[in-house]
Amino acid sequence: MNRWKKKSQEKRRALLAETIPELEEHRWLIPRYCFMPESKRGGIEERPWARRCQLLLHWLSLEALVMNPAVLFALLHNRTAYSPQDWATFDGRQLILGWALGYFNVQYSGKCVVMYGANYGELVDWEAGPAHRADVIGFPKARLILEAQAYLMGALRKSVDKILEGVDLEKPATAEKWKLMTKFGFRHTNEVELWSPYTNQAFSAPPVFSIDNLISIARTRLDAMGDHLWFLQTEPAYMRRYIRLLSQGEFYKTIKKNAAGAILTTHLFDDVLTYWHWSWITSECFHVKSAHDRFRDSIHPGAPLPRAYDTALGALELLVVNEVLRRATRFGSIMPGRPGFSHKWTFKWRPDTGPTSFQLHRKTGASDQKKLFAEDPLEWCLNQMQAAPDKQTNYDHAIMFAFLEYHLAGSDPKEKARVDEVLYQKLSDLAACHEMLVSIRLHRPQNEARDMDEVEQSEKRVTWKGRKIGAYLTDDDQITLGTALIKDFYEALLPSGQKNAAWLSRSQIIRAALEAFWRGLRKTPKWVFEQSDFSPDETQASLAVISANLTQEYKDIVRAEEQQILHSIESARIPTASADQKEWGLNRPTPPAAPLPKMKSKTRPAEPTAGLEELDHALAGIVVDSGHDTPPKLDVTKRAHDMLRLMFAASAEDAAKSIEWDTFAHAMFDMGFSARNGGGSAVVFETAGLREEGAAGGKIIFHKPHPVAKIDPVMLHAMGRRMAKWFGWRRELFGLEP
């Protein structure tokens, strides 16, 4: 480890170039190769052996191995800790585009190759069942997979031999550093978070199907979106911040108010739809889990899947692939209007075809993809993400997300800012959906593909009832609700200055306008659900996420806030040195929360993990007896204590402060959480003890601010309320360690 880490980048490059001279120098060979004249050659045999090796392992390059020493360590660990058969599905996926475009010279045989178990690599005759289940693969493609694996293992062996030249092999070696590094995971240079296996799969553990992991992804996203919608309904400052984000750019300055209102309503309701869709995905995941648990002893490679499990898995795959398509299409529809790209388009409002309908015309004419790749790789990359995932000649979404990470990491602030917070969050959900799709399609034996018409006719679960609904809002809803929200809420005069009766009256007017918007937004969807196949209970459950102002919790929060203001009015009669509140709605008291930790998922163990107290930085996993009226304080580091003081602000001064993202992430680590990139702007924080058990209950998603990695006060306090909700955090629970 030390020999490789201590070498300069130039020396690493020289060593690898000498050892593996055919290794591709730069990253992103496949996108670059598609624009090379060589890729258009009809004679496949004209490609040299070195190019064949590069195309077999297009994700491997000198640049990737040299820039960060951890990349080689991760590659060595994961290719030796797991067998070639564990990597077969991933290695096969990497060949899809090159295979479809004819980049490989192949040898034909009517035989197939076994891709699982002790007989991995064995030649067998073709049979329909095993072939359709992907238990066996046709010889031409299977040979490419085995060739890629053999070449990679040979290249790694030569590299290690070269690095260890001159080492005394008789001297006892220690593996403690290696064990620690592989246990805690790998991260990119200058990054706090561990890298995402989704965008760095070649350098992570091989992907496997896990229904518990799919449930974890879906539930974590569902909870995050549910919290977001709660804050939009209950926190005026949070809603104002979000409207300000949505309304950025020249596009919104040039359109009429009716159109702006309709677009705002559409954006907000799209978040509601996102929640419903995540709830449907979660429901289908649990349906698959139920079938899986019932037939688990009959599910193994080499045998047909039980019919009930096969149909459940097929329905989930169909749902998720269509969700990827929906999100990719939606991303493509909003991208031209965002500040980083609107300068390339002209917009003409077409109210005759709908209140949010615009005719787009590209100012520079039709974009040539080769030219775009060279001149604006960011737009080129985002364009590719809008493609259908099932077309083999399209780039894999995971590769494009990795390309996006790489491009933004090396860009200046102006270029980074083009992918604003709104776009980044849309990309994050798209990445999560595609990650789930890839996982489902890695299931072995492979399920039978299903047709949407057949599924919607045969399945009676709430998911498929919801899929049949075409629209939830009328054109009039979009215009009326959005226009009123802008006029009566966003543009209205805010409470300011000394807290007095006028301040309270203005606060109540603003909150009433916010409640009126959500009351109106519930009206038509409620009617749509009642006219559909939804039962009354299903209708009520679906509308609950946009009915926050009807809950007792919300009423208690408003009452507590008003009582606090009335107390401030009373206190104002006595001279005080405290500062006036500068930002409205930021320092309301946090509602009472259950003791730490709050259980988030049914899959989380009911009892604390055995030996959890012995783990380093395990504060987030400590269980506090719920019977204690005054729970003992948990001592935390100064860094964590400073973060908590701002997260649960008790003064106007603290309530107005922001915090650097890296400081927040390090403080979360001090509190017992690991951080892992979750695709797009999402970062998954997970309690260390629960991660080892594979439970979903210790996870929460926060979006990393972009392009400036600083958490503003509104978001920090919202994050605090989420931690209070899911983990029982509150200000008085923590103390500063000696």
XYZ file of C-alpha atoms in Angstrom:
738
model
C 0.000 0.000 0.000
C 2.667 2.485 1.001
C 4.736 1.847 -2.117
C 1.828 2.775 -4.377
C 0.494 5.648 -2.267
C 3.889 7.328 -1.916
C 4.583 7.352 -5.639
C 3.860 10.567 -7.497
C 1.255 10.510 -10.247
C 4.038 10.618 -12.840
C 5.754 7.563 -11.339
C 2.466 5.652 -11.105
C 1.785 6.429 -14.741
C 5.252 5.322 -15.805
C 4.986 2.041 -13.874
C 1.598 1.137 -15.375
C 2.624 2.204 -18.883
C 5.628 -0.096 -18.667
C 3.648 -2.994 -17.191
C 0.441 -2.690 -19.260
C 1.442 -0.737 -22.374
C -1.889 -1.355 -24.110
C -3.887 0.289 -21.291
C -6.015 3.222 -22.526
C -4.592 6.531 -21.354
C -7.754 8.592 -20.814
C -11.147 7.915 -19.264
C -14.473 7.684 -21.118
C -13.242 5.622 -24.041
C -16.723 4.532 -25.162
C -18.142 8.075 -25.634
C -14.938 9.201 -27.341
C -14.659 6.088 -29.480
C -18.171 6.525 -30.860
C -16.971 9.725 -32.556
C -13.728 8.225 -33.894
C -13.570 7.201 -37.599
C -12.242 3.821 -36.480
C -15.585 2.987 -34.832
C -17.330 3.193 -38.209
C -15.137 0.601 -39.888
C -16.966 -2.315 -41.392
C -14.049 -4.729 -41.049
C -13.942 -5.663 -37.391
C -10.700 -7.546 -37.811
C -8.905 -4.282 -38.587
C -9.022 -3.240 -34.927
C -5.715 -4.068 -33.219
C -5.467 -6.303 -30.165
C -4.731 -3.338 -27.876
C -7.960 -1.630 -28.950
C -9.879 -4.842 -28.344
C -8.550 -4.974 -24.775
C -9.461 -1.329 -24.240
C -13.023 -1.876 -25.475
C -13.452 -4.999 -23.347
C -12.552 -2.927 -20.254
C -13.560 0.541 -21.412
C -13.914 1.711 -17.783
C -10.213 1.047 -17.060
C -7.599 3.678 -17.898
C -4.261 5.067 -16.803
C -5.990 8.271 -15.773
C -8.402 6.478 -13.401
C -5.668 4.399 -11.765
C -3.109 7.190 -11.461
C -5.188 10.075 -10.094
C -6.315 8.321 -6.918
C -4.277 5.486 -5.369
C -7.449 4.078 -3.767
C -8.791 3.090 -7.203
C -6.158 0.401 -7.701
C -6.607 -0.820 -4.124
C -10.378 -1.063 -4.611
C -9.960 -2.899 -7.902
C -7.505 -5.385 -6.409
C -9.665 -6.009 -3.361
C -12.963 -6.511 -5.148
C -11.591 -8.647 -7.967
C -9.837 -10.994 -5.532
C -12.419 -11.061 -2.734
C -15.121 -12.112 -5.211
C -15.041 -14.831 -7.851
C -15.287 -14.260 -11.635
C -18.843 -15.641 -11.641
C -19.852 -12.895 -9.166
C -18.639 -10.333 -11.698
C -20.115 -11.993 -14.799
C -23.355 -9.963 -14.909
C -21.534 -6.641 -14.490
C -18.845 -7.525 -17.036
C -21.557 -8.573 -19.457
C -23.431 -5.277 -19.043
C -20.290 -3.334 -19.932
C -20.240 -4.997 -23.352
C -23.825 -4.159 -24.355
C -23.132 -1.037 -26.409
C -19.911 -2.332 -28.016
C -21.697 -5.593 -28.870
C -24.691 -3.756 -30.385
C -22.436 -1.505 -32.493
C -20.247 -4.372 -33.694
C -16.965 -3.344 -32.087
C -15.794 -6.912 -31.450
C -14.597 -9.640 -33.735
C -16.337 -12.764 -32.414
C -16.087 -16.475 -32.980
C -19.323 -18.342 -33.595
C -20.425 -21.550 -31.944
C -23.865 -23.017 -31.394
C -22.897 -23.881 -27.835
C -23.627 -21.870 -24.697
C -21.555 -21.176 -21.592
C -22.728 -21.717 -18.014
C -22.603 -18.455 -16.052
C -23.121 -19.624 -12.463
C -21.908 -22.039 -9.819
C -19.184 -24.646 -9.922
C -19.703 -25.178 -13.652
C -19.041 -21.522 -14.511
C -17.432 -21.321 -17.955
C -18.481 -24.837 -19.012
C -19.728 -25.417 -22.581
C -23.283 -26.815 -22.877
C -25.951 -27.166 -25.534
C -28.497 -24.383 -26.024
C -31.830 -24.817 -24.252
C -34.645 -22.279 -24.214
C -35.283 -22.278 -20.448
C -31.712 -21.759 -19.202
C -31.007 -19.250 -21.997
C -34.070 -17.117 -21.190
C -33.204 -17.203 -17.483
C -29.608 -16.123 -18.310
C -28.278 -19.267 -16.622
C -26.333 -19.750 -19.851
C -25.149 -17.247 -22.463
C -24.410 -17.822 -26.136
C -20.765 -18.669 -26.799
C -19.780 -15.502 -28.758
C -20.736 -13.082 -25.988
C -19.731 -15.396 -23.145
C -16.266 -15.667 -24.658
C -15.927 -11.865 -24.533
C -16.877 -11.837 -20.837
C -14.339 -14.543 -19.994
C -11.692 -12.858 -22.121
C -12.250 -9.526 -20.344
C -11.972 -11.192 -16.932
C -8.830 -13.109 -17.858
C -7.151 -10.010 -19.287
C -8.008 -7.925 -16.208
C -6.668 -10.496 -13.741
C -3.461 -10.811 -15.753
C -3.012 -7.040 -15.862
C -3.552 -6.732 -12.109
C -1.078 -9.523 -11.395
C 1.599 -7.859 -13.524
C 0.958 -4.501 -11.828
C 1.284 -5.940 -8.325
C 4.455 -7.822 -9.247
C 5.964 -4.603 -10.564
C 4.965 -2.571 -7.496
C 6.466 -5.208 -5.179
C 9.781 -5.513 -7.014
C 12.596 -5.639 -4.487
C 10.372 -6.395 -1.502
C 11.707 -9.046 0.879
C 8.938 -11.644 0.646
C 10.414 -13.532 3.623
C 9.722 -10.605 5.907
C 6.448 -10.971 7.873
C 3.731 -8.719 6.435
C 0.823 -7.043 8.200
C -2.639 -6.593 6.721
C -4.205 -4.335 9.334
C -4.191 -1.189 7.177
C -5.601 -3.149 4.247
C -8.378 -4.613 6.395
C -9.340 -1.215 7.776
C -9.367 0.382 4.331
C -11.502 -2.333 2.745
C -13.867 -2.394 5.728
C -14.683 1.307 5.771
C -14.814 1.774 2.001
C -13.203 4.009 -0.585
C -13.603 7.655 -1.498
C -12.486 10.007 -4.229
C -9.687 12.488 -3.609
C -10.828 15.546 -1.621
C -14.257 14.021 -0.973
C -15.772 13.455 2.469
C -18.333 10.886 1.281
C -17.550 7.330 0.250
C -17.960 6.876 -3.464
C -21.188 5.500 -4.840
C -21.095 1.839 -5.970
C -23.631 2.822 -8.640
C -21.291 5.242 -10.401
C -18.104 3.392 -9.416
C -19.315 -0.185 -9.779
C -16.119 -1.451 -11.422
C -14.205 -0.421 -8.286
C -16.785 -1.604 -5.753
C -18.177 -4.966 -4.704
C -19.961 -6.767 -7.575
C -23.643 -5.833 -7.857
C -26.140 -8.388 -6.634
C -29.905 -8.495 -6.410
C -31.158 -7.794 -2.894
C -34.819 -7.102 -2.289
C -33.972 -5.664 1.136
C -31.600 -3.190 -0.518
C -34.298 -2.208 -3.036
C -36.752 -1.613 -0.187
C -34.102 0.457 1.587
C -33.522 2.651 -1.481
C -37.235 3.149 -2.107
C -38.147 3.785 1.547
C -35.300 6.246 2.027
C -36.378 8.218 -1.050
C -40.029 8.020 -0.038
C -39.281 9.327 3.451
C -37.112 12.148 2.075
C -39.818 13.279 -0.347
C -42.480 12.967 2.356
C -40.468 15.214 4.653
C -39.929 17.682 1.793
C -43.687 17.885 1.142
C -44.383 18.308 4.864
C -42.030 21.285 5.031
C -43.564 22.796 1.885
C -46.954 22.729 3.613
C -45.938 23.714 7.128
C -42.851 25.932 6.813
C -43.435 29.251 4.983
C -39.676 29.976 4.900
C -39.004 26.561 3.354
C -41.724 27.048 0.704
C -40.443 30.535 -0.158
C -36.919 29.193 -0.575
C -38.179 26.438 -2.870
C -40.249 28.809 -5.017
C -37.195 31.045 -5.332
C -35.161 28.062 -6.584
C -37.851 27.015 -9.064
C -38.201 30.546 -10.427
C -34.534 31.207 -11.172
C -33.331 32.227 -14.608
C -34.240 34.351 -17.604
C -36.977 31.957 -18.702
C -39.181 32.828 -15.717
C -38.544 36.545 -16.126
C -39.877 36.575 -19.689
C -43.071 34.505 -19.356
C -46.487 35.832 -18.353
C -47.793 35.508 -14.815
C -50.456 32.974 -15.793
C -47.798 30.741 -17.330
C -45.475 31.251 -14.353
C -48.259 30.270 -11.961
C -49.164 27.187 -13.977
C -45.523 26.091 -14.193
C -45.059 26.594 -10.445
C -48.113 24.443 -9.706
C -46.823 21.775 -12.082
C -43.413 21.735 -10.379
C -44.938 21.427 -6.921
C -47.402 18.749 -7.960
C -44.584 16.863 -9.663
C -43.083 16.436 -6.192
C -46.420 15.000 -5.033
C -46.401 12.602 -7.983
C -42.839 11.643 -7.130
C -43.956 10.731 -3.622
C -46.860 8.635 -4.916
C -44.628 6.867 -7.405
C -42.050 6.077 -4.724
C -44.867 4.751 -2.539
C -45.985 2.477 -5.393
C -42.437 1.250 -5.964
C -42.078 0.587 -2.240
C -45.366 -1.307 -2.209
C -44.298 -3.478 -5.153
C -40.939 -4.156 -3.493
C -42.716 -5.464 -0.408
C -44.938 -7.580 -2.664
C -41.812 -9.106 -4.220
C -40.289 -9.638 -0.778
C -43.406 -11.445 0.376
C -43.222 -13.809 -2.614
C -39.464 -14.193 -2.192
C -39.756 -15.149 1.471
C -42.506 -17.633 0.668
C -40.520 -19.406 -2.052
C -36.937 -18.678 -0.965
C -35.990 -22.381 -0.877
C -37.021 -22.757 -4.540
C -35.093 -19.758 -5.884
C -31.638 -20.616 -7.156
C -29.698 -20.477 -10.461
C -30.362 -23.359 -12.806
C -34.049 -23.725 -11.938
C -37.200 -21.896 -13.116
C -38.533 -19.242 -10.770
C -41.753 -20.048 -8.886
C -44.602 -18.566 -10.931
C -45.881 -16.191 -8.235
C -42.393 -14.831 -7.595
C -41.647 -14.542 -11.321
C -44.788 -12.461 -11.975
C -44.150 -10.243 -8.923
C -40.572 -9.563 -10.018
C -41.699 -8.954 -13.600
C -44.268 -6.400 -12.422
C -41.647 -4.586 -10.344
C -39.216 -4.492 -13.277
C -41.931 -3.090 -15.554
C -42.854 -0.430 -13.009
C -39.266 0.695 -12.434
C -38.249 0.792 -16.113
C -41.267 2.992 -16.847
C -40.347 5.158 -13.880
C -36.873 5.642 -15.361
C -38.505 6.664 -18.650
C -40.902 9.053 -16.883
C -38.176 10.745 -14.889
C -35.827 10.994 -17.872
C -38.609 12.583 -19.942
C -39.515 14.963 -17.145
C -35.884 15.970 -16.740
C -35.679 16.690 -20.459
C -38.771 18.901 -20.296
C -37.465 21.168 -17.513
C -33.795 21.312 -18.482
C -34.125 23.951 -21.283
C -35.828 26.379 -18.883
C -33.218 26.152 -16.140
C -30.684 29.006 -15.792
C -27.701 26.971 -16.971
C -29.277 26.125 -20.337
C -32.089 28.594 -21.098
C -29.685 30.878 -22.985
C -29.533 28.253 -25.742
C -33.278 28.319 -26.407
C -36.137 30.610 -27.364
C -39.575 29.975 -25.855
C -43.016 30.709 -27.246
C -45.976 30.151 -24.941
C -48.727 28.013 -26.485
C -51.749 28.432 -24.190
C -53.951 26.829 -26.854
C -52.273 23.476 -26.130
C -52.021 23.880 -22.353
C -51.003 26.434 -19.713
C -47.500 24.969 -19.375
C -46.972 24.329 -23.090
C -44.095 26.103 -24.864
C -42.701 25.835 -28.351
C -38.916 25.502 -28.048
C -36.434 26.528 -30.692
C -32.720 26.022 -30.283
C -30.876 29.245 -31.077
C -27.844 27.457 -32.499
C -29.882 25.088 -34.631
C -29.863 21.309 -34.366
C -27.020 20.240 -32.126
C -24.343 18.000 -33.581
C -23.511 15.478 -30.838
C -19.834 15.204 -31.747
C -19.461 18.971 -31.643
C -21.486 19.168 -28.436
C -19.315 16.502 -26.788
C -16.219 18.563 -27.562
C -17.590 22.026 -26.788
C -20.181 21.453 -24.070
C -19.723 18.003 -22.526
C -22.114 18.877 -19.705
C -25.097 19.419 -21.994
C -24.085 16.387 -24.047
C -24.067 14.241 -20.902
C -27.445 15.496 -19.666
C -28.925 14.872 -23.114
C -27.816 11.228 -22.968
C -29.557 10.787 -19.613
C -32.888 11.429 -21.308
C -32.495 8.312 -23.464
C -34.448 5.083 -23.051
C -32.598 2.536 -20.885
C -33.619 -0.454 -23.018
C -32.099 0.653 -26.309
C -28.749 -1.132 -26.539
C -27.088 1.593 -28.611
C -27.745 4.199 -25.890
C -25.174 4.921 -23.219
C -25.771 3.284 -19.874
C -27.166 5.770 -17.353
C -24.648 4.712 -14.708
C -21.781 5.629 -17.068
C -23.365 9.015 -17.726
C -23.776 9.717 -14.008
C -20.129 8.798 -13.489
C -19.205 11.124 -16.376
C -21.246 13.926 -14.744
C -19.463 13.470 -11.398
C -16.086 13.521 -13.125
C -16.883 16.585 -15.227
C -18.260 18.679 -12.359
C -15.411 17.695 -10.032
C -12.953 19.286 -12.427
C -15.058 22.309 -13.419
C -14.956 25.920 -12.295
C -17.814 27.343 -10.139
C -19.612 28.853 -13.135
C -19.781 25.508 -14.944
C -20.849 23.694 -11.778
C -23.641 26.216 -11.227
C -25.276 25.225 -14.532
C -26.554 22.086 -12.813
C -28.620 23.879 -10.200
C -30.242 22.408 -7.113
C -33.520 21.651 -8.916
C -31.840 19.737 -11.749
C -29.508 17.928 -9.379
C -32.384 16.642 -7.245
C -34.245 15.415 -10.339
C -31.076 13.633 -11.440
C -30.739 12.109 -7.991
C -34.147 10.418 -8.204
C -33.394 9.274 -11.757
C -30.134 7.707 -10.558
C -31.934 5.890 -7.729
C -34.558 4.488 -10.099
C -31.950 3.318 -12.602
C -29.862 1.759 -9.828
C -32.937 -0.226 -8.800
C -33.609 -1.249 -12.401
C -30.066 -2.549 -12.846
C -30.329 -4.496 -9.595
C -33.611 -6.113 -10.643
C -32.156 -7.132 -13.993
C -29.186 -8.704 -12.271
C -31.483 -11.229 -10.612
C -30.492 -14.768 -11.487
C -32.455 -16.665 -12.638
C -33.824 -13.805 -14.727
C -37.557 -13.149 -14.584
C -39.892 -13.237 -17.557
C -40.607 -9.818 -19.091
C -44.188 -8.577 -18.747
C -46.366 -6.241 -20.818
C -47.953 -3.093 -19.366
C -51.457 -3.768 -20.722
C -51.394 -7.301 -19.327
C -50.156 -6.158 -15.916
C -52.686 -3.341 -15.570
C -55.479 -5.777 -16.432
C -54.351 -8.610 -14.165
C -52.907 -6.836 -11.113
C -55.333 -5.189 -8.677
C -52.847 -3.613 -6.260
C -52.921 0.137 -5.646
C -49.814 0.637 -7.793
C -51.548 -0.469 -10.948
C -54.719 1.422 -10.124
C -52.598 4.570 -9.894
C -50.799 3.807 -13.152
C -54.146 4.002 -14.999
C -54.803 7.604 -13.930
C -53.783 10.022 -16.664
C -54.105 13.485 -15.089
C -54.827 14.882 -11.639
C -55.114 18.637 -12.270
C -57.104 20.703 -14.777
C -55.602 23.604 -16.732
C -57.634 25.976 -14.576
C -56.215 24.371 -11.412
C -52.674 24.944 -12.580
C -53.203 28.607 -13.445
C -55.490 29.635 -10.579
C -53.610 27.919 -7.764
C -50.147 28.938 -8.930
C -51.056 32.549 -9.646
C -52.666 32.933 -6.210
C -49.655 31.321 -4.521
C -47.298 33.808 -6.161
C -49.483 36.839 -5.425
C -50.791 36.048 -1.941
C -47.829 34.132 -0.561
C -44.545 34.585 -2.401
C -44.906 38.289 -3.257
C -46.765 39.204 -0.070
C -45.212 41.389 2.605
C -43.436 39.259 5.202
C -43.468 39.778 8.971
C -40.381 41.713 10.021
C -38.899 43.730 12.841
C -40.156 43.570 16.416
C -42.541 40.712 17.168
C -45.840 42.385 17.998
C -49.531 42.088 17.128
C -48.918 43.330 13.580
C -46.129 40.781 13.146
C -48.444 37.985 14.278
C -51.286 39.167 12.022
C -49.016 39.244 8.973
C -47.692 35.779 9.866
C -51.233 34.397 10.019
C -52.127 35.933 6.638
C -49.086 34.350 4.987
C -49.796 30.974 6.530
C -53.454 31.180 5.452
C -52.361 31.757 1.848
C -50.098 28.711 2.025
C -52.904 26.571 3.460
C -55.275 27.791 0.737
C -52.901 26.598 -1.986
C -52.650 23.081 -0.583
C -56.378 22.954 0.111
C -56.990 23.775 -3.533
C -54.368 21.304 -4.693
C -56.169 18.476 -2.866
C -59.567 19.157 -4.408
C -59.278 17.781 -7.956
C -56.990 14.811 -7.152
C -59.504 13.779 -4.462
C -62.257 13.763 -7.086
C -60.001 11.858 -9.531
C -59.235 9.168 -6.946
C -62.927 8.832 -6.070
C -63.799 8.276 -9.742
C -61.059 5.665 -10.137
C -60.689 2.123 -8.792
C -59.174 3.462 -5.559
C -60.949 2.415 -2.381
C -61.873 5.104 0.193
C -58.950 3.992 2.386
C -56.517 4.123 -0.566
C -57.793 7.588 -1.470
C -57.360 8.823 2.082
C -53.865 7.315 2.322
C -52.802 8.929 -0.968
C -54.106 12.377 0.011
C -52.534 12.258 3.474
C -49.175 13.471 2.141
C -50.763 16.754 0.967
C -53.039 17.185 3.991
C -50.470 18.324 6.545
C -52.527 21.324 7.655
C -55.352 18.972 8.715
C -53.182 17.039 11.168
C -53.108 17.615 14.900
C -49.300 17.792 14.740
C -49.465 20.803 12.424
C -52.090 22.527 14.566
C -49.920 22.016 17.638
C -46.896 23.469 15.820
C -48.819 26.595 14.769
C -50.268 27.004 18.241
C -46.813 26.689 19.808
C -45.382 29.214 17.347
C -48.140 31.725 18.062
C -47.747 31.239 21.806
C -44.033 31.888 21.434
C -44.761 35.104 19.555
C -47.313 36.196 22.147
C -44.717 35.504 24.821
C -42.235 37.636 22.859
C -44.792 40.441 22.701
C -45.257 40.237 26.454
C -41.490 40.103 27.008
C -40.975 43.140 24.780
C -42.514 45.305 27.475
C -39.368 44.625 29.501
C -36.065 45.980 28.037
C -33.929 43.182 26.605
C -30.584 42.921 24.846
C -31.611 40.134 22.493
C -31.515 40.826 18.752
C -34.630 41.057 16.569
C -35.404 38.077 14.382
C -34.039 38.694 10.895
C -35.599 35.798 8.965
C -39.178 34.766 9.532
C -40.033 31.182 10.385
C -36.527 29.912 11.100
C -36.414 29.497 14.851
C -39.712 27.976 15.826
C -39.372 25.347 18.551
C -38.707 21.810 17.444
C -41.719 19.600 18.237
C -41.197 16.917 20.884
C -39.572 13.816 19.464
C -39.314 10.212 20.542
C -36.095 9.114 22.261
C -33.061 8.384 20.096
C -32.993 6.416 17.847
C -36.345 6.683 16.083
C -37.178 3.521 14.153
C -37.709 4.314 10.511
C -38.393 0.992 8.837
C -40.142 -2.228 9.721
C -36.968 -4.042 8.757
C -34.937 -2.385 11.524
C -34.196 -4.615 14.534
C -36.389 -3.955 17.557
C -33.449 -4.331 19.917
C -30.099 -2.500 19.862
C -27.276 -4.180 17.992
C -25.162 -6.421 20.201
C -21.827 -4.822 21.032
C -22.795 -1.556 19.370
C -21.276 0.495 22.187
C -17.887 -1.007 21.345
C -17.881 0.444 17.839
C -16.043 3.661 17.164
C -18.256 6.753 16.740
C -21.452 4.820 17.544
C -23.442 7.546 19.303
C -26.210 7.460 16.706
C -26.960 3.838 17.555
C -27.233 4.194 21.348
C -30.730 3.550 22.642
C -32.008 5.869 25.329
C -34.664 4.418 27.661
C -37.980 5.956 26.622
C -39.159 5.767 30.212
C -36.788 8.489 31.357
C -38.473 11.857 31.719
C -35.051 13.512 31.547
C -32.773 11.328 29.430
C -29.054 11.467 30.149
C -27.009 13.701 27.909
C -24.852 12.135 25.228
C -21.421 13.748 25.080
C -20.294 14.590 21.548
C -17.248 16.192 19.961
C -16.957 19.959 19.763
C -17.399 19.784 15.980
C -20.655 17.841 16.373
C -21.793 20.068 19.245
C -21.268 23.225 17.173
C -23.255 21.697 14.316
C -26.096 20.676 16.643
C -26.185 24.171 18.151
C -26.913 25.601 14.694
C -29.205 22.759 13.622
C -31.383 23.225 16.719
C -30.906 26.969 17.074
C -32.082 28.610 20.288
C -31.281 32.192 19.317
C -31.906 34.421 16.312
C -28.140 34.727 15.865
C -27.606 30.951 15.580
C -30.775 30.585 13.477
C -29.295 32.818 10.773
C -26.009 30.917 10.405
C -25.099 28.505 7.628
C -22.593 25.652 7.780
C -20.095 24.161 5.346
C -21.174 20.803 3.934
C -17.859 19.125 4.771
C -18.126 20.344 8.376
C -21.628 18.913 8.581
C -20.543 15.567 7.068
C -17.599 15.280 9.473
C -19.893 16.122 12.407
C -22.291 13.389 11.295
C -19.351 10.994 11.249
C -18.552 12.023 14.813
C -22.166 11.151 15.644
C -21.762 7.631 14.291
C -22.834 8.027 10.654
C -21.013 7.115 7.475
C -21.687 9.126 4.316
C -21.965 7.691 0.819
C -22.734 9.386 -2.464
C -26.195 8.259 -3.560
C -26.245 9.596 -7.110
C -26.844 13.195 -8.171
C -26.904 15.484 -5.156
C -28.107 12.802 -2.741
C -25.813 11.685 0.059
C -26.887 8.685 2.140
C -26.014 8.924 5.831
C -26.094 5.587 7.608
C -25.408 4.577 11.186
C -22.285 2.424 11.337
C -23.687 -0.372 13.484
C -26.822 -0.777 11.430
C -24.860 -0.752 8.176
C -23.080 -3.912 9.239
C -26.434 -5.605 9.854
C -27.818 -4.448 6.523
C -30.861 -2.808 8.126
C -32.678 0.015 6.379
C -33.706 1.891 9.507
C -30.407 3.689 10.029
C -30.426 5.585 6.722
C -31.394 9.122 5.821
C -30.784 11.152 2.661
C -29.643 14.756 2.551
C -28.938 16.635 -0.661
C -25.485 18.166 -0.916
C -25.772 21.888 -1.741
C -24.658 22.756 -5.248
C -22.709 24.540 -6.666
C -21.576 26.065 -3.326
C -21.228 23.305 -0.718
C -22.763 25.322 2.110
C -26.025 24.496 3.907
C -28.189 27.583 4.350
C -30.143 28.130 7.605
C -33.538 27.123 6.202
C -32.254 23.761 4.996
C -30.140 23.146 8.106
C -33.138 23.580 10.401
C -35.244 21.373 8.139
C -32.501 18.735 8.365
C -32.624 19.058 12.143
C -36.352 18.443 12.190
C -35.835 15.369 10.010
C -33.232 14.032 12.443
C -35.662 14.731 15.301
C -38.392 12.828 13.470
C -36.401 9.756 12.435
C -33.672 9.525 15.085
C -35.081 11.380 18.070
C -32.427 14.105 18.053
C -33.071 17.294 19.991
C -30.891 20.023 21.388
C -31.123 19.082 25.054
C -30.132 15.468 24.392
C -26.479 16.290 23.656
C -23.650 17.738 25.692
C -20.068 18.691 24.928
C -17.573 15.946 25.711
C -14.854 16.822 28.280
